[in-house]
Short mmCIF file of C-alpha atoms in Angstrom, two decimals:
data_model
loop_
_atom_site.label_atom_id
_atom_site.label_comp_id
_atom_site.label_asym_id
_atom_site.label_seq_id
_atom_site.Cartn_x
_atom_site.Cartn_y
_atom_site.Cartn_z
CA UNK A 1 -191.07 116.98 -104.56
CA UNK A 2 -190.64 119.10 -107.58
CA UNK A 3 -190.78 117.68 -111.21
CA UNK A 4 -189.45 118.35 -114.65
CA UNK A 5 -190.43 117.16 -118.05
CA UNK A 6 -194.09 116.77 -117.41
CA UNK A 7 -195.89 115.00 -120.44
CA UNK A 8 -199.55 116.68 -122.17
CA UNK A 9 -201.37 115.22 -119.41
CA UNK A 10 -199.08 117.34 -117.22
CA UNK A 11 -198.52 114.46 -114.22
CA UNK A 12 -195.65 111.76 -115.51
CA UNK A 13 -192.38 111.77 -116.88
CA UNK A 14 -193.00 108.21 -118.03
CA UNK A 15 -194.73 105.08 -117.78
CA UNK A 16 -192.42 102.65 -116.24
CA UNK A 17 -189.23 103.38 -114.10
CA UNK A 18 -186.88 100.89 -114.02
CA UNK A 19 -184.39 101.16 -111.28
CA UNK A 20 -180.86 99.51 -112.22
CA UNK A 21 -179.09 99.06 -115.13
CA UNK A 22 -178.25 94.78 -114.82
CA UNK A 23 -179.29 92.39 -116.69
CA UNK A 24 -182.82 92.03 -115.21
CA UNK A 25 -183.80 95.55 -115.09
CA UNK A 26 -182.82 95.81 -118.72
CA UNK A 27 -184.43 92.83 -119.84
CA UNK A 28 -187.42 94.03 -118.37
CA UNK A 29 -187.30 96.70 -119.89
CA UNK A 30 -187.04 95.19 -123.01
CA UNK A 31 -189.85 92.99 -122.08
CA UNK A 32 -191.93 95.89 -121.84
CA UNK A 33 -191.10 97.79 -124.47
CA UNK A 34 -191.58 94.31 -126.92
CA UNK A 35 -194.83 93.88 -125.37
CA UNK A 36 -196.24 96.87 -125.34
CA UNK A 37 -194.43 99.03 -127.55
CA UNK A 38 -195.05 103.24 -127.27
CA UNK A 39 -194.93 102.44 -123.75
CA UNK A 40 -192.69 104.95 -122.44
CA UNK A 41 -189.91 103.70 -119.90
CA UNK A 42 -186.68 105.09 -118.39
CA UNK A 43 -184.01 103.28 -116.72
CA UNK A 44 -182.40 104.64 -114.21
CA UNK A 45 -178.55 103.00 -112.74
CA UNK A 46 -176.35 104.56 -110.52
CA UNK A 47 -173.32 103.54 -112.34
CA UNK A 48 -171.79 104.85 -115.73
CA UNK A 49 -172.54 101.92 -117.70
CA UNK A 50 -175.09 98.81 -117.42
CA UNK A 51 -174.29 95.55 -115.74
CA UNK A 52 -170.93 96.72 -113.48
CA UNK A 53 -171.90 94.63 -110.57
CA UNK A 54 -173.60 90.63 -110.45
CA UNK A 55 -173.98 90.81 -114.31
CA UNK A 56 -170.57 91.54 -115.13
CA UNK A 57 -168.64 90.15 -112.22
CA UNK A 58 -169.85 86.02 -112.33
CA UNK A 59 -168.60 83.09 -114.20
CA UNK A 60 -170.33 83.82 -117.42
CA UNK A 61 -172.16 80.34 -116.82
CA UNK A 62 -175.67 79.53 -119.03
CA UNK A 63 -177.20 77.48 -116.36
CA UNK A 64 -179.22 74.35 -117.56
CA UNK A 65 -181.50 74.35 -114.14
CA UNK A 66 -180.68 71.05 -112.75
CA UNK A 67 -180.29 72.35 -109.45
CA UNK A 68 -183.67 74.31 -108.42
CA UNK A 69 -186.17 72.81 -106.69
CA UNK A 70 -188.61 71.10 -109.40
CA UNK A 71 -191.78 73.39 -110.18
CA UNK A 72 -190.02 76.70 -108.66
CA UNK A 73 -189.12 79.56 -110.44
CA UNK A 74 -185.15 79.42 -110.61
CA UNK A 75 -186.20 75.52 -111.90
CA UNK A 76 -188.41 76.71 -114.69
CA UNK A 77 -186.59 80.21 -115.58
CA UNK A 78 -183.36 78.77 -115.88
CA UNK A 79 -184.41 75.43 -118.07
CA UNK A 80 -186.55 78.04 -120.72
CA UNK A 81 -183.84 81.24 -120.03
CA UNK A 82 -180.93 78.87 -121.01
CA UNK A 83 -182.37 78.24 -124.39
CA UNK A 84 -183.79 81.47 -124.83
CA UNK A 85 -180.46 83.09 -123.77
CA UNK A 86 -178.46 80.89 -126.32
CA UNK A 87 -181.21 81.95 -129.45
CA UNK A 88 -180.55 85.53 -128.09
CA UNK A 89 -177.03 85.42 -128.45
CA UNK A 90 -176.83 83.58 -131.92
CA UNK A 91 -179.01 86.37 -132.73
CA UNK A 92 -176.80 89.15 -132.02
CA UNK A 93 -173.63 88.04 -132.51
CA UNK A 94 -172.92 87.36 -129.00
CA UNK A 95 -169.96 84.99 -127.85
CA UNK A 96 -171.32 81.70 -126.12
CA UNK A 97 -170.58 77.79 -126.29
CA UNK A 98 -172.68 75.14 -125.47
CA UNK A 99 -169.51 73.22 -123.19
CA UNK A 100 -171.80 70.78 -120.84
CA UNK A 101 -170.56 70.17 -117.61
CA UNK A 102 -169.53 67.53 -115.16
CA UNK A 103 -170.80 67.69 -111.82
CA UNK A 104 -168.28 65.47 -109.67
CA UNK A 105 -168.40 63.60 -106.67
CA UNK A 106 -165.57 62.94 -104.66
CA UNK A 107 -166.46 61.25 -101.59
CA UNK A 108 -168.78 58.43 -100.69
CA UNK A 109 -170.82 60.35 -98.85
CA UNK A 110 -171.89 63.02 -101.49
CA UNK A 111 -173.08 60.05 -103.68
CA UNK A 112 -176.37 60.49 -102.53
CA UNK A 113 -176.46 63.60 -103.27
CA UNK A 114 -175.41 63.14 -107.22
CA UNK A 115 -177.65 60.45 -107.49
CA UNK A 116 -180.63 62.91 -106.18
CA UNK A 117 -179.62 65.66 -108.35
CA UNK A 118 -179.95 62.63 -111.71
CA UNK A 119 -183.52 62.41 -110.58
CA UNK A 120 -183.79 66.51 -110.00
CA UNK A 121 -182.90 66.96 -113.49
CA UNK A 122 -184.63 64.76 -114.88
CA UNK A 123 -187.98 65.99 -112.62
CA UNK A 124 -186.83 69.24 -114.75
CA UNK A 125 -186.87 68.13 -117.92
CA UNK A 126 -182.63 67.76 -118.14
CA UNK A 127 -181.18 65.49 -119.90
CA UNK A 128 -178.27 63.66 -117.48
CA UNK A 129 -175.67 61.37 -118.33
CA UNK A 130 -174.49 59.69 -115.31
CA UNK A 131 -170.37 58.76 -115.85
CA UNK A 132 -168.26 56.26 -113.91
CA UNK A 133 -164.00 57.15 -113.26
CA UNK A 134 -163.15 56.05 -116.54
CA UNK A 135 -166.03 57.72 -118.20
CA UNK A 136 -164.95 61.82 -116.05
CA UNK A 137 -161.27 60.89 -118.19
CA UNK A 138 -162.56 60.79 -121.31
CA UNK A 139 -164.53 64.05 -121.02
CA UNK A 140 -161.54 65.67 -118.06
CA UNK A 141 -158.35 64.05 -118.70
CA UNK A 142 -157.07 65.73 -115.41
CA UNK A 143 -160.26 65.75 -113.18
CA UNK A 144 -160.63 62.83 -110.78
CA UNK A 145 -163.50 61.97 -109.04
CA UNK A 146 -165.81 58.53 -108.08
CA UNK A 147 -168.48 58.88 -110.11
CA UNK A 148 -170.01 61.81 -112.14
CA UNK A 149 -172.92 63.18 -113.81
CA UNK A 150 -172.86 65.20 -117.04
CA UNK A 151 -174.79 68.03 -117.76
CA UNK A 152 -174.99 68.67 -121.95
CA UNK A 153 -176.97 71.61 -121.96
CA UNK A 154 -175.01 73.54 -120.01
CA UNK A 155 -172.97 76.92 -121.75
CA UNK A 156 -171.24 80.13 -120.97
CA UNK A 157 -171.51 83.40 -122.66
CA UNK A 158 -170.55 87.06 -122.14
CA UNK A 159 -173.35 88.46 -119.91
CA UNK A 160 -172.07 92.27 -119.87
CA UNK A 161 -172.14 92.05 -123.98
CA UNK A 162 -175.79 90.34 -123.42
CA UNK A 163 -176.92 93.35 -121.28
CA UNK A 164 -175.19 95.80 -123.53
CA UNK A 165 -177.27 94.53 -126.67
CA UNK A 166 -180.55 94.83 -124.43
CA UNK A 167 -179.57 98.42 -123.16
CA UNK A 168 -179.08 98.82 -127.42
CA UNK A 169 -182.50 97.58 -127.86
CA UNK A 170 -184.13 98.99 -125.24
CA UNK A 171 -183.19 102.43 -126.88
CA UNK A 172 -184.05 101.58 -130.18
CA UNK A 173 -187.15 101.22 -129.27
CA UNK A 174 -187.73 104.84 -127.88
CA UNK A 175 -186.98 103.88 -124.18
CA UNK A 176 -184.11 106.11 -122.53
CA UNK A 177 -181.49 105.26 -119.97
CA UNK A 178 -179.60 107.83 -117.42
CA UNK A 179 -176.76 106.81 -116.17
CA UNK A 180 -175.26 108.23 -112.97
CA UNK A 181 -178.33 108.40 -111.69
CA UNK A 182 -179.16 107.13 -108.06
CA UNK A 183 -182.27 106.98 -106.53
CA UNK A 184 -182.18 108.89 -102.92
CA UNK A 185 -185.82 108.95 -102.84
CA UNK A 186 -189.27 107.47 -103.54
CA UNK A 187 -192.65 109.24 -102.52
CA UNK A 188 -195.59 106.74 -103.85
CA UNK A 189 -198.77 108.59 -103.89
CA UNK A 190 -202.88 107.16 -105.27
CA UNK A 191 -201.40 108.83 -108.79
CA UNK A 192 -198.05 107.35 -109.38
CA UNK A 193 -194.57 107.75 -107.77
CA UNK A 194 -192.27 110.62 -107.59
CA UNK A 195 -188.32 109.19 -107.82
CA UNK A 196 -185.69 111.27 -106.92
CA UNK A 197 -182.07 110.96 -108.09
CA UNK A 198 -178.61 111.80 -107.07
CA UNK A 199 -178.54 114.74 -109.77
CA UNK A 200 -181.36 116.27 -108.25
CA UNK A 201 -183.79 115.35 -111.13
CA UNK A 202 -187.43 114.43 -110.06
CA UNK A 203 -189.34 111.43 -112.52
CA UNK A 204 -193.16 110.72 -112.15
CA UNK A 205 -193.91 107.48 -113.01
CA UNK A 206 -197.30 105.59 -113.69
CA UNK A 207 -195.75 102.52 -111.72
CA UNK A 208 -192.04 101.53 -110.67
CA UNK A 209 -190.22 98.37 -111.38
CA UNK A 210 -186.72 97.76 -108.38
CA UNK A 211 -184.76 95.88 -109.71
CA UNK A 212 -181.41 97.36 -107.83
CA UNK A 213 -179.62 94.02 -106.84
CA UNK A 214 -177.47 94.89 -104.40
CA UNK A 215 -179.54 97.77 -102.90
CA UNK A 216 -183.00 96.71 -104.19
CA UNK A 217 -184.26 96.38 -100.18
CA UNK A 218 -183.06 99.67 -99.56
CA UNK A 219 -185.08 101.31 -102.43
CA UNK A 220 -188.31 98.96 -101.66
CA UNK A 221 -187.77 100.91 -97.99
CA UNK A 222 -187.86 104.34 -99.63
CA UNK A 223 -191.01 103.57 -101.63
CA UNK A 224 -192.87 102.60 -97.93
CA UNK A 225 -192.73 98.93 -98.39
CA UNK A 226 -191.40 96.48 -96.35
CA UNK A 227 -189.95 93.84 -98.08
CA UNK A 228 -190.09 91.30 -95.17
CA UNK A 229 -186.19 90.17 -96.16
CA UNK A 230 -182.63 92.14 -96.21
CA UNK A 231 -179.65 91.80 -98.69
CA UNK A 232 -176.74 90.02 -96.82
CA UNK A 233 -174.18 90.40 -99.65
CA UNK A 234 -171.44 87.72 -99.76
CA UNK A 235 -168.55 87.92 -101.83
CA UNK A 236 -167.30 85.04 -104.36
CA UNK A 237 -163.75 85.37 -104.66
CA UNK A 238 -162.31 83.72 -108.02
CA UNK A 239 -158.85 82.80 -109.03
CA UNK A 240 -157.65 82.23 -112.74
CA UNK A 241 -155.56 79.15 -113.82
CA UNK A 242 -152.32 79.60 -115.05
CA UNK A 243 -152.45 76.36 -116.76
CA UNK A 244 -155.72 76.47 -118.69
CA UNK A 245 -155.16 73.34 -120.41
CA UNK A 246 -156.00 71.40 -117.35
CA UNK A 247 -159.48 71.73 -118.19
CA UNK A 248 -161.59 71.04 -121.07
CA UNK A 249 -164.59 72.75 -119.83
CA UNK A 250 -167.22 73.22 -116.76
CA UNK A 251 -166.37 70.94 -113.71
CA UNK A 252 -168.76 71.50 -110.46
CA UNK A 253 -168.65 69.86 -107.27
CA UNK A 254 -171.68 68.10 -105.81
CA UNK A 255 -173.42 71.35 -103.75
CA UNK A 256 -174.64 71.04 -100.45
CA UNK A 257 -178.58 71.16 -100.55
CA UNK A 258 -178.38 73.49 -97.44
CA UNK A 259 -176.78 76.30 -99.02
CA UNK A 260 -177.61 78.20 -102.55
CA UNK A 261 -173.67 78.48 -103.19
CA UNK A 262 -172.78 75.68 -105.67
CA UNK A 263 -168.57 75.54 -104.29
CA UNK A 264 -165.91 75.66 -106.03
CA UNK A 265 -165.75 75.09 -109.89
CA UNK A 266 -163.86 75.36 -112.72
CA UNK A 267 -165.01 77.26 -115.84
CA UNK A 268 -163.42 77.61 -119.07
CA UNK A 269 -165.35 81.02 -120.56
CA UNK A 270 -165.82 82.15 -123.81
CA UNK A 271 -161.69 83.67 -124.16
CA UNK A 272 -160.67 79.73 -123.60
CA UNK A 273 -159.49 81.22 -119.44
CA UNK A 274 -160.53 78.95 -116.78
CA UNK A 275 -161.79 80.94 -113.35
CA UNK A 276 -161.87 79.11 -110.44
CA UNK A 277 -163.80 79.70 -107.62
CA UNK A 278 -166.31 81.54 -106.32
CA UNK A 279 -166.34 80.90 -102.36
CA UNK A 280 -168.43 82.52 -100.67
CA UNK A 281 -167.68 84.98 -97.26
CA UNK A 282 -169.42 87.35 -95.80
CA UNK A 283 -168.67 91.03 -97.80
CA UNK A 284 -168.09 94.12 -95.48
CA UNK A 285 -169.96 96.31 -97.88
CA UNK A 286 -172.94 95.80 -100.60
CA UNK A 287 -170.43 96.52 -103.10
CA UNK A 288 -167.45 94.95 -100.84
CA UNK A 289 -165.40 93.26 -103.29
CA UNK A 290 -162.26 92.95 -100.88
CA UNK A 291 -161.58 92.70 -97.86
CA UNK A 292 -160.50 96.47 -97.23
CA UNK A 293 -164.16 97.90 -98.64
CA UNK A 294 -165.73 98.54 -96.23
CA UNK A 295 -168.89 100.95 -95.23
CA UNK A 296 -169.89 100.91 -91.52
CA UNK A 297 -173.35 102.02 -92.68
CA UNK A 298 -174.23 99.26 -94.67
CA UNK A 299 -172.28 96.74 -92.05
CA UNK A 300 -174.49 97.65 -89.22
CA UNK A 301 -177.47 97.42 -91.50
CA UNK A 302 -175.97 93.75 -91.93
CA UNK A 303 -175.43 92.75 -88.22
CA UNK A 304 -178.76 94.69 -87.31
CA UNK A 305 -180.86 92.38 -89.04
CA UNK A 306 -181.67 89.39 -87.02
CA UNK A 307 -181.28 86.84 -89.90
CA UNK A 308 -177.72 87.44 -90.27
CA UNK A 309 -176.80 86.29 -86.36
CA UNK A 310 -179.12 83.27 -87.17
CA UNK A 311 -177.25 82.39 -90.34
CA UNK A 312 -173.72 82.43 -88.07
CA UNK A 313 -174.86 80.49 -85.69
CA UNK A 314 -176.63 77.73 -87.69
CA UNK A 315 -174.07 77.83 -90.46
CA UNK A 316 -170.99 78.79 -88.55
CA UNK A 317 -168.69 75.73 -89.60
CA UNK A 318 -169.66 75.77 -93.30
CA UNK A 319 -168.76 80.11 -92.67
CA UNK A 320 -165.57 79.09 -91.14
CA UNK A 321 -164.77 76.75 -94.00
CA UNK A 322 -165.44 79.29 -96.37
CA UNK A 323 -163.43 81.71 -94.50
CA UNK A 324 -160.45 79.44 -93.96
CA UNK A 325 -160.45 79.32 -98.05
CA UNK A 326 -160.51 83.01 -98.60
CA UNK A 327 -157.39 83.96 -95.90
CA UNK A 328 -155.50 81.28 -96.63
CA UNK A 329 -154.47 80.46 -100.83
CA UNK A 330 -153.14 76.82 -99.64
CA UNK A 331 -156.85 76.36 -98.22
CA UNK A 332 -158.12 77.35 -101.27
CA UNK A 333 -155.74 75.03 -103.55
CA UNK A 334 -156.63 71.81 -101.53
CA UNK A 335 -160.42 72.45 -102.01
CA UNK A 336 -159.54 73.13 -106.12
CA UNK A 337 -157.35 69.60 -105.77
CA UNK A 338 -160.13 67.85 -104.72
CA UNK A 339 -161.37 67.53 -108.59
CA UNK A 340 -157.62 69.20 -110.03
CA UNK A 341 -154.97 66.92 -108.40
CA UNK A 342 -152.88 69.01 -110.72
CA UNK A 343 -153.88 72.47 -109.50
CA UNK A 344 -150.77 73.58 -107.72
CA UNK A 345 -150.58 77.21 -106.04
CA UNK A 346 -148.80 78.35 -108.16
CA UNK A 347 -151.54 78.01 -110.87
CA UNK A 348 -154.04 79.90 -108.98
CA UNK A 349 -153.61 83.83 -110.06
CA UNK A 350 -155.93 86.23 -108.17
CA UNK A 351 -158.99 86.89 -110.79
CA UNK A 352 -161.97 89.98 -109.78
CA UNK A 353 -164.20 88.93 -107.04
CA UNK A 354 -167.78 89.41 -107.67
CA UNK A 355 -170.57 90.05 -104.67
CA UNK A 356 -173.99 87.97 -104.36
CA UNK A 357 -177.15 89.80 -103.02
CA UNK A 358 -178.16 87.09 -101.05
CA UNK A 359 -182.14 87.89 -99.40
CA UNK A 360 -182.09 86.20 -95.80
CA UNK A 361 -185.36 86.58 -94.13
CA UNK A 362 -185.79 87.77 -90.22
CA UNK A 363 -185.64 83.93 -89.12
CA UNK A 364 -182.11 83.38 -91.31
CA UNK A 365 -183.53 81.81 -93.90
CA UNK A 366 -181.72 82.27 -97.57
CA UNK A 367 -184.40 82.48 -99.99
CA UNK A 368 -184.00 80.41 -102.61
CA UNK A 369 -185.99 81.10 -105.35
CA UNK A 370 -186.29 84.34 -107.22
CA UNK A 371 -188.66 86.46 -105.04
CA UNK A 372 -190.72 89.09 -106.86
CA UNK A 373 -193.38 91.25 -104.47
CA UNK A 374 -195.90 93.81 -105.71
CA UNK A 375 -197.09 96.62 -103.75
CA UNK A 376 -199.70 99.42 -105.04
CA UNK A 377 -197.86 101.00 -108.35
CA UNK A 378 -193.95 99.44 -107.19
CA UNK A 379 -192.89 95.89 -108.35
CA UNK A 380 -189.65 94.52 -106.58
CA UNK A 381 -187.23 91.76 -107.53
CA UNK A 382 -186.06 90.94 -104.24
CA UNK A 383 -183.73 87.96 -104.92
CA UNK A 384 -182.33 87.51 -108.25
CA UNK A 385 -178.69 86.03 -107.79
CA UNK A 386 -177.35 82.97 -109.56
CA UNK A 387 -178.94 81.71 -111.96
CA UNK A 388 -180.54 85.34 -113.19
CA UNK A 389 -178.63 85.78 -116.15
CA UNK A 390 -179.53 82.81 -117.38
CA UNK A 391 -183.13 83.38 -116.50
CA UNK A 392 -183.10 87.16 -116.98
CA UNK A 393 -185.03 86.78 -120.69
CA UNK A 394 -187.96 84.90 -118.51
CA UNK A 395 -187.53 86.77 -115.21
CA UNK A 396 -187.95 90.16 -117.47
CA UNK A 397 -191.42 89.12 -118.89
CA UNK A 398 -192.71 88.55 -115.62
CA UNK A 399 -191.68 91.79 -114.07
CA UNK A 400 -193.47 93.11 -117.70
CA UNK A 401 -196.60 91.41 -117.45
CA UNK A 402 -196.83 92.44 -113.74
CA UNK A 403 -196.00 96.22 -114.60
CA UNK A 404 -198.60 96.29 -117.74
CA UNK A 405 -201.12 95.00 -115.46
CA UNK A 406 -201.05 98.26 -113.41
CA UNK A 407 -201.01 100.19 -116.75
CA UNK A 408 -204.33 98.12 -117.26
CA UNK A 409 -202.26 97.15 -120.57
CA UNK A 410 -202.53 93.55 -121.51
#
């Protein structure tokens, strides 16, 4: 590779490349630039703005962390990045509500289940109420369930304005950001690595921070490392109620502990709409956010990787569940009923679907816990879905501390 722009030691462009623009490779960015400030950093994102894919494109939910394992990173990030998210919006003007949220059961047998997720939280430092029928009414007039825990710390904000404020800062402080700019290849060598974009522009870096999302296995591959995991990308289709004033604010269903999808909620954001949704079905693309995008390429890469077979075939009635919910609206409506008996079809109106990079290792597995690998002068975030925003402020001073440590800064 060729270069441009080299600095008065005549070898880098920069210090730090960050690859994509969402709300974890800017907030590692800004992490960096906080921390170590002169430290020169470019962000590079394919798209023409910051945060166009998982940032802007999920429920807008501050998670409190009652669900993650106790002790693992999505557990801690998420209890410390909800309260540090909430102090960073108040900060900058941001739109966010603390709304708590009811997590419902409405069968017998997920009882067990709420009552494990009481002592979860509470393992996590979460304060829980737990709520009988009567007790759901007085905080969901219109939700029904059997019993009910309540989650107060629990919020939604605007997570595209939050990553447009960190793009803002990370500016200020002297870092730049190119938009449009795709990274087609990587060549690491004992001084650095050489990134190439779409534009044909070459940028030597001291050390290089992947945090792509969707395609961050595919750009650990260019830079020589195997990540030991592939992105199977599933798409969360949403639906907005006509009839907003059926709910007051965030109503979950008990998950299943087998799956990192938490079903199908009901979320009143910050503009007083209630989404509903996301399921969760196989996309046809990275970026596949209907059925008709598709991209053979990125398919085969999907069915070529052994994990993905051994997902189907252990999880193939849960995937046919989902399924039946996305081709079929009356599907859909009876799994919304289950806490809405007032939902009708009618008050479900097609909303923007949003796509989960989901890591599945070779054996099937879903990972889930934020996975973060570092190879000689490359740091990847390998699995950052739900709850990253909410964790992004934490997740970002990781990735920092990690990338200063190469620059033998800190």
């Amino acid at each position: 590779m060729t270069h441009e722009g080299r600095d008065r030691y005549g070898r880098y462009d920069c210090d730090v490349l960050v690859v994509g623009g969402g709300i974890v490779g800017l907030s590692s960015a800004y992490a960096i630039t906080r921390a170590a400030p002169g430290t020169r950093v470019v962000v590079l994102e394919k798209e023409r703005g910051p945060a166009l894919h998982q940032t802007g494109r999920n429920s807008g939910v501050i998670h409190s962390g009652i669900y993650y394992r106790p002790g693992s990173l999505k557990a801690r990030y998420a209890v410390r990045g909800a309260a540090e998210m909430v102090k960073f919006c108040a900060e900058h003007g941001i739109a966010h509500e603390i709304t708590g949220k009811l997590i419902v059961a409405t069968g017998r047998a997920e009882l067990p289940r709420l009552h494990a997720l009481v002592q979860r939280g509470r393992e996590n430092g979460i304060p829980v109420r737990e709520l009988g029928p009567a007790q759901i009414a007085e905080y969901e007039p219109e939700v029904r369930g059997l019993a009910a825990i309540r989650v107060g710390s629990t919020g939604v904000c605007d997570f595209g304005a939050v990553a447009a404020q960190l793009a803002e800062s990370v500016c200020a402080s002297g870092a730049e950001i190119r938009y449009g700019a795709e990274v087609t290849a990587v060549d690491r060598r004992p001084w650095g690595v050489a990134v190439r974009t779409s534009d044909g522009a070459v940028l030597r870096a001291r050390v290089l921070v992947n945090c792509a999302g969707l395609h961050c296995d595919r750009v650990a591959r260019l830079a020589g490392d195997d990540p030991g995991m592939r992105i199977v990308p599933f798409r969360g289709e949403y639906y907005e109620l006509a009839r907003p004033e059926l709910v007051r604010g965030l109503v979950y269903p008990v998950p299943d502990p087998a799956f990192p999808f938490l079903g199908v909620h009901l979320t009143r954001g910050i503009g007083g709409s209630v989404h509903v949704g996301p399921n969760a079905v196989p996309a046809l693309a990275r970026e596949g956010y209907a059925w008709s995008s598709i991209r053979p390429r990125e398919l085969a890469g999907t069915l070529g990787w052994p994990g993905s077979w051994r997902i189907a075939r252990r999880h193939w009635r849960y995937g046919a569940g989902e399924l039946h919910r996305s081709l079929s609206k009356r599907a859909f409506t009876e799994a919304v009923r289950r806490l809405l008996p007032a939902a009708t079809e009618a008050d479900l109106r097609v909303a923007p679907a949003g796509v989960r990079a989901q890591a599945v290792l070779r054996d099937g597995t879903l990972v889930d816990d934020f996975l973060i690998r570092q190879a000689p002068r490359t740091i990847h975030v390998l699995n950052a879905p739900s709850p990253a925003a909410t964790a992004a402020l934490p997740i970002g001073r990781q990735v920092a501390r990690r990338a200063l440590g190469v620059l033998g800064v800190g």
